[in-house]
């Protein structure tokens, strides 16, 4: 994921400068960076990238457009992974079965 991230981060400013922030190729680069963050387990950063894409496609194309639907799906998946990670935090029990914060 690190090499993929490096490549996408090199491409992003070039696409932003030549194509603009809202061009589909620029948005695809944000999506790819978000996916790489997810692969690394950095879900908060993934959410940030997927939010950019979702809000851009929503504003430009509307709620039902396939790119918007896909962006929303990726965003929701990243948010679900954050929630799942919080639920799976290790819990210890004392001798009485009472949870002890770790």
GROMACS .gro file of C-alpha atoms in nm:
model
  102
    1UNK     CA    1   0.000   0.000   0.000
    2UNK     CA    2   0.288   0.234   0.068
    3UNK     CA    3   0.415   0.224  -0.292
    4UNK     CA    4   0.064   0.272  -0.427
    5UNK     CA    5   0.018   0.566  -0.192
    6UNK     CA    6   0.344   0.725  -0.309
    7UNK     CA    7   0.241   0.694  -0.673
    8UNK     CA    8  -0.106   0.840  -0.616
    9UNK     CA    9   0.032   1.124  -0.407
   10UNK     CA   10   0.274   1.211  -0.689
   11UNK     CA   11  -0.003   1.205  -0.948
   12UNK     CA   12  -0.256   1.405  -0.743
   13UNK     CA   13  -0.098   1.754  -0.768
   14UNK     CA   14  -0.035   1.703  -1.138
   15UNK     CA   15  -0.398   1.612  -1.199
   16UNK     CA   16  -0.519   1.897  -0.979
   17UNK     CA   17  -0.309   2.148  -1.173
   18UNK     CA   18  -0.380   2.019  -1.522
   19UNK     CA   19  -0.735   1.883  -1.494
   20UNK     CA   20  -0.879   2.063  -1.193
   21UNK     CA   21  -1.010   1.952  -0.854
   22UNK     CA   22  -1.337   1.814  -0.985
   23UNK     CA   23  -1.221   1.622  -1.290
   24UNK     CA   24  -1.312   1.250  -1.276
   25UNK     CA   25  -0.944   1.150  -1.298
   26UNK     CA   26  -0.856   1.373  -1.004
   27UNK     CA   27  -1.147   1.232  -0.805
   28UNK     CA   28  -1.035   0.879  -0.896
   29UNK     CA   29  -0.694   0.960  -0.750
   30UNK     CA   30  -0.857   1.071  -0.423
   31UNK     CA   31  -1.051   0.742  -0.424
   32UNK     CA   32  -0.732   0.545  -0.483
   33UNK     CA   33  -0.558   0.724  -0.197
   34UNK     CA   34  -0.857   0.654   0.027
   35UNK     CA   35  -0.846   0.287  -0.068
   36UNK     CA   36  -0.474   0.273   0.009
   37UNK     CA   37  -0.536   0.430   0.351
   38UNK     CA   38  -0.802   0.166   0.416
   39UNK     CA   39  -0.560  -0.106   0.319
   40UNK     CA   40  -0.315   0.032   0.572
   41UNK     CA   41  -0.583   0.046   0.840
   42UNK     CA   42  -0.582   0.427   0.850
   43UNK     CA   43  -0.958   0.459   0.834
   44UNK     CA   44  -0.986   0.821   0.950
   45UNK     CA   45  -0.768   0.932   0.659
   46UNK     CA   46  -0.963   0.707   0.423
   47UNK     CA   47  -1.287   0.874   0.532
   48UNK     CA   48  -1.139   1.217   0.454
   49UNK     CA   49  -1.051   1.113   0.100
   50UNK     CA   50  -1.382   0.940   0.036
   51UNK     CA   51  -1.573   1.241   0.176
   52UNK     CA   52  -1.402   1.469  -0.077
   53UNK     CA   53  -1.508   1.245  -0.363
   54UNK     CA   54  -1.861   1.196  -0.233
   55UNK     CA   55  -1.930   1.566  -0.179
   56UNK     CA   56  -1.781   1.659  -0.517
   57UNK     CA   57  -1.979   1.399  -0.710
   58UNK     CA   58  -2.295   1.478  -0.515
   59UNK     CA   59  -2.267   1.849  -0.598
   60UNK     CA   60  -2.182   1.791  -0.965
   61UNK     CA   61  -2.381   1.484  -1.057
   62UNK     CA   62  -2.654   1.434  -0.801
   63UNK     CA   63  -2.745   1.164  -0.552
   64UNK     CA   64  -2.841   0.886  -0.795
   65UNK     CA   65  -2.547   0.910  -1.036
   66UNK     CA   66  -2.336   0.589  -1.031
   67UNK     CA   67  -2.013   0.769  -0.931
   68UNK     CA   68  -2.192   0.933  -0.640
   69UNK     CA   69  -2.344   0.602  -0.531
   70UNK     CA   70  -2.001   0.435  -0.542
   71UNK     CA   71  -1.840   0.723  -0.352
   72UNK     CA   72  -2.110   0.700  -0.085
   73UNK     CA   73  -2.058   0.323  -0.059
   74UNK     CA   74  -1.682   0.362  -0.009
   75UNK     CA   75  -1.736   0.636   0.247
   76UNK     CA   76  -1.987   0.427   0.441
   77UNK     CA   77  -1.754   0.125   0.436
   78UNK     CA   78  -1.466   0.330   0.576
   79UNK     CA   79  -1.692   0.470   0.848
   80UNK     CA   80  -1.813   0.119   0.930
   81UNK     CA   81  -1.453   0.001   0.968
   82UNK     CA   82  -1.389   0.283   1.216
   83UNK     CA   83  -1.696   0.181   1.416
   84UNK     CA   84  -1.597  -0.188   1.406
   85UNK     CA   85  -1.246  -0.106   1.525
   86UNK     CA   86  -1.389   0.082   1.822
   87UNK     CA   87  -1.616  -0.208   1.916
   88UNK     CA   88  -1.332  -0.461   1.896
   89UNK     CA   89  -1.111  -0.285   2.149
   90UNK     CA   90  -0.974  -0.532   2.400
   91UNK     CA   91  -1.166  -0.557   2.723
   92UNK     CA   92  -1.043  -0.709   3.044
   93UNK     CA   93  -1.267  -0.836   3.320
   94UNK     CA   94  -1.188  -0.828   3.688
   95UNK     CA   95  -1.267  -1.128   3.905
   96UNK     CA   96  -1.633  -1.021   3.933
   97UNK     CA   97  -1.689  -0.998   3.557
   98UNK     CA   98  -1.675  -0.618   3.556
   99UNK     CA   99  -1.503  -0.457   3.258
  100UNK     CA  100  -1.175  -0.282   3.322
  101UNK     CA  101  -1.069  -0.012   3.075
  102UNK     CA  102  -0.739  -0.095   2.908
   0.00000   0.00000   0.00000
